[in-house]
CSV table of C-alpha atoms in Angstrom, one decimal:
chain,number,residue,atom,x,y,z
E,10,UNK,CA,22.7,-15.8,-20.0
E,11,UNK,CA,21.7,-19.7,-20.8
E,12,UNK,CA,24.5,-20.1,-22.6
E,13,UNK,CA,26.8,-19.2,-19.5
E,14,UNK,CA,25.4,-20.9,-17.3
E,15,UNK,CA,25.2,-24.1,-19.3
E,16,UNK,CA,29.0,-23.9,-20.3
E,17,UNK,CA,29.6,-23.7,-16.8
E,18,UNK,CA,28.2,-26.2,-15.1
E,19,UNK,CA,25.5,-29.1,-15.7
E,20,UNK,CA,22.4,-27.6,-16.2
E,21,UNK,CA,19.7,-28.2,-18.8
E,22,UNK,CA,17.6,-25.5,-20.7
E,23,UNK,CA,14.0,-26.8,-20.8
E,24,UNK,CA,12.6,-23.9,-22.0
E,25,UNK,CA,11.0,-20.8,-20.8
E,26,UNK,CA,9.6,-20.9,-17.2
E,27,UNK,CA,6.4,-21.5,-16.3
E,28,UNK,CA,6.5,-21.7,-12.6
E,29,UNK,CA,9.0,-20.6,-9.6
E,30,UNK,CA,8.4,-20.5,-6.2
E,31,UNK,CA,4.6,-20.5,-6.2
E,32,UNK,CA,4.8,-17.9,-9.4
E,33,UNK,CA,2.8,-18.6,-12.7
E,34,UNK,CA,4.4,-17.5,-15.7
E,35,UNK,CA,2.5,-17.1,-18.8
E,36,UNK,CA,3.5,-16.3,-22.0
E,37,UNK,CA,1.6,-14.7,-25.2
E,38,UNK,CA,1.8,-12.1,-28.3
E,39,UNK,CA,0.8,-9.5,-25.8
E,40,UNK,CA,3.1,-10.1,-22.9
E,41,UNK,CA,3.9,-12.0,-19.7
E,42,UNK,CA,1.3,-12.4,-17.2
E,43,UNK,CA,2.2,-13.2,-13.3
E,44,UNK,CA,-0.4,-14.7,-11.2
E,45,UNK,CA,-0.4,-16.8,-8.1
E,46,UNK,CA,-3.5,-18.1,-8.1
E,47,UNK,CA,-1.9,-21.9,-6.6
E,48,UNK,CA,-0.3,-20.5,-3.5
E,49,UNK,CA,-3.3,-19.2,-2.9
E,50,UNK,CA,-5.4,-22.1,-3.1
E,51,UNK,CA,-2.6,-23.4,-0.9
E,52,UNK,CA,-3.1,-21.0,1.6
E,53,UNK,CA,-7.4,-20.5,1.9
E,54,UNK,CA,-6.7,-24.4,2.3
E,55,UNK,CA,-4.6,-24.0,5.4
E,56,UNK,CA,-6.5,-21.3,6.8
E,57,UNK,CA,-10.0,-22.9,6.3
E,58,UNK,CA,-11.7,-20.5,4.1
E,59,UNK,CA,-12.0,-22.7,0.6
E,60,UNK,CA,-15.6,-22.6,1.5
E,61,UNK,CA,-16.3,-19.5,4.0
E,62,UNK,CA,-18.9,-17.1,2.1
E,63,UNK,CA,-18.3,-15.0,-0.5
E,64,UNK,CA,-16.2,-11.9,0.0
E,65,UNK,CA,-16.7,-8.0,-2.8
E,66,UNK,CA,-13.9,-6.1,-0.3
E,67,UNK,CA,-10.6,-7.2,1.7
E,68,UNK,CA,-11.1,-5.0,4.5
E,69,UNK,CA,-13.7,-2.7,5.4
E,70,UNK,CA,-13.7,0.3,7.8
E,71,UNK,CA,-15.4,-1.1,10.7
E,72,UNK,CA,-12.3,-4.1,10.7
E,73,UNK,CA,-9.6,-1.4,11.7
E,74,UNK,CA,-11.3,1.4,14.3
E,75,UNK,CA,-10.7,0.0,17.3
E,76,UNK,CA,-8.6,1.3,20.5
E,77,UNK,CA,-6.0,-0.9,22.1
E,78,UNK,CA,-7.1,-3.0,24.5
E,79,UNK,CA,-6.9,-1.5,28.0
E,80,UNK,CA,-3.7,-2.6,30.1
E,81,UNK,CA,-4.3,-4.1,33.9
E,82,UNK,CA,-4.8,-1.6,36.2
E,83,UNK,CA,-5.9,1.6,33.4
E,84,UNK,CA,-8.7,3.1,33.4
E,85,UNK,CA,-11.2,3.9,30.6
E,86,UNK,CA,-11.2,7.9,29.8
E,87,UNK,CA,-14.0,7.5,27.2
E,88,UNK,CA,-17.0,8.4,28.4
E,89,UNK,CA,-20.0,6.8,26.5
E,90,UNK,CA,-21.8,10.1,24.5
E,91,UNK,CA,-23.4,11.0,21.5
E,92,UNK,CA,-21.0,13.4,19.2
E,93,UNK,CA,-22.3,15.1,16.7
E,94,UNK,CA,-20.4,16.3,13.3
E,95,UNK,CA,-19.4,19.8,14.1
E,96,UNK,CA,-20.5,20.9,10.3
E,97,UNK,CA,-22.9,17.7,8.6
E,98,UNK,CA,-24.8,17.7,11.7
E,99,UNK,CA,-24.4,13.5,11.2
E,100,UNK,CA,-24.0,11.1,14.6
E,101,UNK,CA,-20.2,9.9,15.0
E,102,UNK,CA,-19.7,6.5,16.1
E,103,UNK,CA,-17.6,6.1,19.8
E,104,UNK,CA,-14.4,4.7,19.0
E,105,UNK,CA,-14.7,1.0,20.1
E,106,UNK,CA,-11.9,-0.6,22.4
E,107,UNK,CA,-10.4,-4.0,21.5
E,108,UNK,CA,-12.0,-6.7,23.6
E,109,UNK,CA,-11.3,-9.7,21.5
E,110,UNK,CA,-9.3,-12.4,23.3
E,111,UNK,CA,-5.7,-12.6,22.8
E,112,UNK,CA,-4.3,-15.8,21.0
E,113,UNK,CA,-0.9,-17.1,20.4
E,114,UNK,CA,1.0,-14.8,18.2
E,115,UNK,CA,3.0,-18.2,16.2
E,116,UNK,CA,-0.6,-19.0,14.5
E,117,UNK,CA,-1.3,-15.6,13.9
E,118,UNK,CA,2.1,-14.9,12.1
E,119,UNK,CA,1.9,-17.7,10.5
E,120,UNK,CA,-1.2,-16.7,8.7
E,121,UNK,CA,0.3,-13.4,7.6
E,122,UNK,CA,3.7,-14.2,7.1
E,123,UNK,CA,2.4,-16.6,4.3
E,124,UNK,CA,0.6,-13.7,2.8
E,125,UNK,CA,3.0,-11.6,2.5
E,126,UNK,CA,4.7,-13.2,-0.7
E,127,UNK,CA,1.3,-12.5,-2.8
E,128,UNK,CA,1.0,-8.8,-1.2
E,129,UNK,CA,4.3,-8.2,-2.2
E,130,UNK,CA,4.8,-9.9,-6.0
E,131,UNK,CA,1.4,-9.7,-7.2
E,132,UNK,CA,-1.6,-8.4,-5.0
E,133,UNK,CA,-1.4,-4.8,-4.7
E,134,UNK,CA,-5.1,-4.7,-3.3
E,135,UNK,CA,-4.0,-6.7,0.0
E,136,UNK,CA,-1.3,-4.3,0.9
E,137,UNK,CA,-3.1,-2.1,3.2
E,138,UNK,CA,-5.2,-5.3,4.7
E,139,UNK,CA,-2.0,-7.6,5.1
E,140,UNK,CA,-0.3,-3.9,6.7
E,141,UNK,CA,-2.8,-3.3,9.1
E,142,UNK,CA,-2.7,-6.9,9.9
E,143,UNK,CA,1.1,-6.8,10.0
E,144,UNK,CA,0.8,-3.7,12.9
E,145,UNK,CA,-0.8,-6.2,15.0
E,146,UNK,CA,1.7,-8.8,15.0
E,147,UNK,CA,2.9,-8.1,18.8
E,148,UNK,CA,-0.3,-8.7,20.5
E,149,UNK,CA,-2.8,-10.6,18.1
E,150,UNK,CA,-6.7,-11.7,18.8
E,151,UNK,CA,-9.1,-13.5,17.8
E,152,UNK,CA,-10.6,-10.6,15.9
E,153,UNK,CA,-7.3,-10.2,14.3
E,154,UNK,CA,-7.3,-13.3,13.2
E,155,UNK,CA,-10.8,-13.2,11.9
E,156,UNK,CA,-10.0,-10.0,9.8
E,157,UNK,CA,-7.1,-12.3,8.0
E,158,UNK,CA,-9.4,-15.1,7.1
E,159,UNK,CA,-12.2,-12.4,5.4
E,160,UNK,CA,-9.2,-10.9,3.3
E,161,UNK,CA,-7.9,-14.2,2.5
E,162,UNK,CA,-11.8,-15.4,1.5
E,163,UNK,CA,-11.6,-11.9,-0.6
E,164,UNK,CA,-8.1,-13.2,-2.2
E,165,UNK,CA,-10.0,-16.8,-2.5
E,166,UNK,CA,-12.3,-15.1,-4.4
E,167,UNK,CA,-10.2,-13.0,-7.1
E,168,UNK,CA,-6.9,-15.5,-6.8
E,169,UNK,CA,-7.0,-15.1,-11.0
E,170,UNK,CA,-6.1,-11.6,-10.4
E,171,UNK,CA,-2.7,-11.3,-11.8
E,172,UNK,CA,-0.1,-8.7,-13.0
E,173,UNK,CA,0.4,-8.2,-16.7
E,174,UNK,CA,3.6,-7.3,-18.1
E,175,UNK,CA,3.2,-5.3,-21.9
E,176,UNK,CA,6.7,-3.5,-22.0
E,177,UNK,CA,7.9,-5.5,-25.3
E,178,UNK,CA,12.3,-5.1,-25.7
E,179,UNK,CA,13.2,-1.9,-27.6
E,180,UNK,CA,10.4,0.0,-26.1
E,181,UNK,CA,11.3,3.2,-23.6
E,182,UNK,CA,10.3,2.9,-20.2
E,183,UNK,CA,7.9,5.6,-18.7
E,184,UNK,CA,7.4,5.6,-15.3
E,185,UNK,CA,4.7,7.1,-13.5
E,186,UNK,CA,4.4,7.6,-9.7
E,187,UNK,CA,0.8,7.7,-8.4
E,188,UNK,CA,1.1,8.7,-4.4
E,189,UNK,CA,-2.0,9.3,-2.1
E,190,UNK,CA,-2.3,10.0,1.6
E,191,UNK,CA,-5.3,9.7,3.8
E,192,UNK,CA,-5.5,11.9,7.2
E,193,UNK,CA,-5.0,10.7,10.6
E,194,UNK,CA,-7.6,7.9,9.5
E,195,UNK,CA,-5.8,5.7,12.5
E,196,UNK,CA,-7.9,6.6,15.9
E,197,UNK,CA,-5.4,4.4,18.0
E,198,UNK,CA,-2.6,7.6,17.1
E,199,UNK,CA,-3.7,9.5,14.7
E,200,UNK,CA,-0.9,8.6,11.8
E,201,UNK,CA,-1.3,8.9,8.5
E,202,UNK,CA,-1.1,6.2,5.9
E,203,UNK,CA,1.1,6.6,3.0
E,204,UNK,CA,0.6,4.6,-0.2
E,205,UNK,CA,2.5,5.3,-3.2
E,206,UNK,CA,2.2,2.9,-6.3
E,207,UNK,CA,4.9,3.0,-9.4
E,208,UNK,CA,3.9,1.9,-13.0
E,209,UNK,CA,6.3,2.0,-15.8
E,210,UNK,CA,4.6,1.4,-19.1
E,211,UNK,CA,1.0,0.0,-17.9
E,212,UNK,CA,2.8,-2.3,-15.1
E,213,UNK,CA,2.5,-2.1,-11.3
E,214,UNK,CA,6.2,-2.0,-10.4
E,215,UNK,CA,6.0,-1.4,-6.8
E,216,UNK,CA,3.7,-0.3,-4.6
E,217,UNK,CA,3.9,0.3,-0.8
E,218,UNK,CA,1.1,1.2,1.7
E,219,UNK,CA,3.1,2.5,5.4
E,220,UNK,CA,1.9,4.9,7.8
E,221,UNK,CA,4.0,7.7,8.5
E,222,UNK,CA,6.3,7.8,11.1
E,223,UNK,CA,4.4,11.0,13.3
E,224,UNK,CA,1.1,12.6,13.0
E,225,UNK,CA,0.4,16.0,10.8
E,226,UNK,CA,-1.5,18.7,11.7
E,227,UNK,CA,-3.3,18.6,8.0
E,228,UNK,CA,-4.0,16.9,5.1
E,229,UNK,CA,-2.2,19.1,3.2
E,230,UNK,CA,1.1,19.0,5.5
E,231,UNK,CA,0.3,14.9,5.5
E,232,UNK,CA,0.2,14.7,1.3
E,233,UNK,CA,3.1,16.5,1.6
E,234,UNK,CA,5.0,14.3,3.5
E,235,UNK,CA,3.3,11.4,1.4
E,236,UNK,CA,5.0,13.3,-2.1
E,237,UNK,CA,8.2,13.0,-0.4
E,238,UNK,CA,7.9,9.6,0.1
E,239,UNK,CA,7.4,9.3,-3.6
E,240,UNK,CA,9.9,11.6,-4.3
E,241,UNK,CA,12.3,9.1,-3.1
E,242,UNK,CA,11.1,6.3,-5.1
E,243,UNK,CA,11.1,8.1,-8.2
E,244,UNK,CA,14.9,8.9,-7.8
E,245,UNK,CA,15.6,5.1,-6.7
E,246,UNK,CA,13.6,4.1,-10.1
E,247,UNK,CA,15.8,6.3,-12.5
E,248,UNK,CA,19.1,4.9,-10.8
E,249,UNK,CA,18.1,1.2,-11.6
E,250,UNK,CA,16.2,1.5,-14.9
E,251,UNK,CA,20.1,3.7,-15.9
E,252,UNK,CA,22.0,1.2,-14.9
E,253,UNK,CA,19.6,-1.4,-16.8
E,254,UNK,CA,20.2,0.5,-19.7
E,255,UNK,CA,17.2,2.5,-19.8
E,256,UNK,CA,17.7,6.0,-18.8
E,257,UNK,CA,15.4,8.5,-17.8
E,258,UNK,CA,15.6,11.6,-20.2
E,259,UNK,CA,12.4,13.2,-19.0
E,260,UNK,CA,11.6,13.9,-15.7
E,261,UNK,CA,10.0,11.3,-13.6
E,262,UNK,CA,5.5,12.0,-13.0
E,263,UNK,CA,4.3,12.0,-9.9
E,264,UNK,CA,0.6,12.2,-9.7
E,265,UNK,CA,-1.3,13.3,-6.4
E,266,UNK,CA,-4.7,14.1,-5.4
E,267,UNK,CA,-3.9,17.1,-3.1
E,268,UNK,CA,-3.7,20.9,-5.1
E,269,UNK,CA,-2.2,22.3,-1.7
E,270,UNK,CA,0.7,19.9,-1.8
E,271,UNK,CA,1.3,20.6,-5.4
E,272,UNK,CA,1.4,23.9,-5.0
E,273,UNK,CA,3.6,23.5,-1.7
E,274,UNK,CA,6.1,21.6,-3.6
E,275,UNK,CA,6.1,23.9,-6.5
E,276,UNK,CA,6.5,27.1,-4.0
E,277,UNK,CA,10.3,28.5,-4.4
E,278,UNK,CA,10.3,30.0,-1.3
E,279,UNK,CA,9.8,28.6,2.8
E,280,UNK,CA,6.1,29.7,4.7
E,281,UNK,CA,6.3,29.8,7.7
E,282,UNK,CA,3.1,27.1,7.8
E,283,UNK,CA,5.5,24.5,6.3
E,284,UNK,CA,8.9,25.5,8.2
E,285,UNK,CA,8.4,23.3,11.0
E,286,UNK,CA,8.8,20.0,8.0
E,287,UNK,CA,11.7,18.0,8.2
E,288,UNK,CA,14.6,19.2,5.5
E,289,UNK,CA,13.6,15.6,3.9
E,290,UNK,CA,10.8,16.5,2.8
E,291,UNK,CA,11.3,19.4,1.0
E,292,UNK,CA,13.8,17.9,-0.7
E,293,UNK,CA,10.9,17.1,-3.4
E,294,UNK,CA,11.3,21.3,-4.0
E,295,UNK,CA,15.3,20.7,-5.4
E,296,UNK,CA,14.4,17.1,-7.4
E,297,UNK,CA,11.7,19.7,-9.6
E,298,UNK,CA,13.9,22.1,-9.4
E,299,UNK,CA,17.1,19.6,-11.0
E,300,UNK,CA,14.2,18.5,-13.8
E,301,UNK,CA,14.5,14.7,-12.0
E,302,UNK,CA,10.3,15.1,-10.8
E,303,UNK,CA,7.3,16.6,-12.2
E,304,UNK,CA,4.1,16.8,-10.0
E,305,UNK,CA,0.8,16.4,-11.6
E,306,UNK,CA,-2.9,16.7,-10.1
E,307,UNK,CA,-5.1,13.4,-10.3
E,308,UNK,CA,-8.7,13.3,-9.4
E,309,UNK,CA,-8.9,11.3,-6.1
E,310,UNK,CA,-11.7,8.9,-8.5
E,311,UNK,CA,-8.4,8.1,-10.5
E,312,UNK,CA,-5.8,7.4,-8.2
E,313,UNK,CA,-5.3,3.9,-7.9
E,314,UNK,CA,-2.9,4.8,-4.9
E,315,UNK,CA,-6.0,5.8,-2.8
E,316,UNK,CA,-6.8,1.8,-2.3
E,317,UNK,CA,-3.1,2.0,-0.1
E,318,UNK,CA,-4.4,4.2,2.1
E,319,UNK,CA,-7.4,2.5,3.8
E,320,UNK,CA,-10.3,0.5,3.3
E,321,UNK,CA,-12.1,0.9,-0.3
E,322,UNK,CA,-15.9,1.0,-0.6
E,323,UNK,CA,-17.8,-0.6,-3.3
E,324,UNK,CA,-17.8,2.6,-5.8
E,325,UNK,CA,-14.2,2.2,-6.0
């Protein structure tokens, strides 16, 4: 490819890169690592967090469960009362209602329009933060804001985290498909988050955290939705690494926490508990059928595509 382009026109080979477009590229026996740790530096500097306190977790689940903010003239149909847990017998918290004031939505996207380039190269572990955050775009606050800056003092605090690329020429690519769906988690509608998480011989290849686009009336109906998300991405994958030369001879793994799912997807015939799906997402049914899929259960402890879904804890 050098050689093209150098007979072509005026360019120079310096040698291998070792930065593009805030990227770090390093080289050794084992691989190529990408980290990018400088734009990052760039951006707590901007932001004002170089020296905010110190941060285990981007996101935690008392930064998400609010209500929208009440429009002029609506009235409030929560009525302030204790709710118990119908089985645990434990006290449920009130959903709270957004009372932060607004601010002006060009310094708010600002902030998370310059994250977006490490959530999407390098930084799986900021994609449900930076999505929630994302969701909020239209009418940001100040507590908004101040959710940004702790998962930016979080990326301050792990910036050397990188991905690592092992895959050496001549070797086959295997890719894996890890997929995980939390249920109606969202108090604002009730959606489910999706986040599904590719890795082809040790390396994050993509990952996506997205809420679905309508509520389910169960996790297993929601992880079913969630494995035909992944279904999708699995064919996508096989396409490209074929046309890169690297075809897929064995169908493609998806793993998944759910064993009703599984066996949903598995099932040859319709139940009448699953009829009211739309025809897309059965489609998972033909791919296993055509050898293109194979589903696999995964402990929910060893899915890394759980920390797509919603805010980790510190055992995770």
């Amino acid at each position: 490819a050098k050689g093209g382009i150098t007979a072509k026109s005026e360019a120079k080979y310096q040698g291998p890169a070792g930065y593009i477009l805030g990227m770090q590229i390093h080289r050794d026996e084992s691989g190529i690592t990408l980290c990018q740790s400088t734009y990052l530096k760039g951006l707590v500097e901007e932001v004002g967090v170089a020296h905010a306190a110190p941060r285990s977790l981007p996101i935690v689940k008392s930064d998400v469960n609010y209500l929208p903010a009440l429009a002029p003239g609506e009235e409030e149909y929560l009525k302030p009362r204790e709710i118990k847990h119908p089985t645990q017998g434990k006290k449920l918290k009130m959903p709270v209602r957004e009372t932060a004031a607004p601010i002006h939505p060009s310094k708010y996207l600002r902030v998370i329009g310059r994250g977006m380039y490490p959530v999407t190269q390098t930084r799986p572990d900021l994609a449900f933060p930076w999505g929630y955050l994302c969701r909020q775009s239209k009418e940001p606050n100040q507590r908004h804001l101040d959710v940004a800056r702790r998962a930016l003092t979080y990326a301050r605090d792990t910036m050397d985290y990188s991905i690592k690329i092992t895959a050496q020429p001549g070797d086959e690519l295997e890719l894996i498909i890890y997929v995980d769906t939390d249920f109606a988690e969202d108090i604002s509608d009730r959606r489910s988050t999706t986040g599904i998480l590719a890795i082809a011989n040790g390396t994050a290849l993509f990952w996506r955290s997205k809420k679905q686009d309508s509520p389910t009336g169960s996790s297993t109906e929601t992880e079913y939705v969630g494995l035909g998300e992944a279904r999708n991405e699995a064919l996508f994958f096989r396409i490209l690494f074929e046309d890169a030369g690297y075809p897929q001879t064995k169908p493609t793994i998806i793993r998944q926490d759910n064993q009703g799912s599984i066996a949903s997807s598995l099932r040859k015939s319709h139940t009448n508990a699953l009829k009211h799906i739309d025809v897309r997402h059965h489609l998972i049914r033909d791919s296993i059928r055509r050898g293109l899929v194979t589903v696999e259960y995964v402990p929910s402890a060893e899915n890394p595509a759980d920390m797509l879904t919603k805010p980790m804890d510190h055992t995770k």
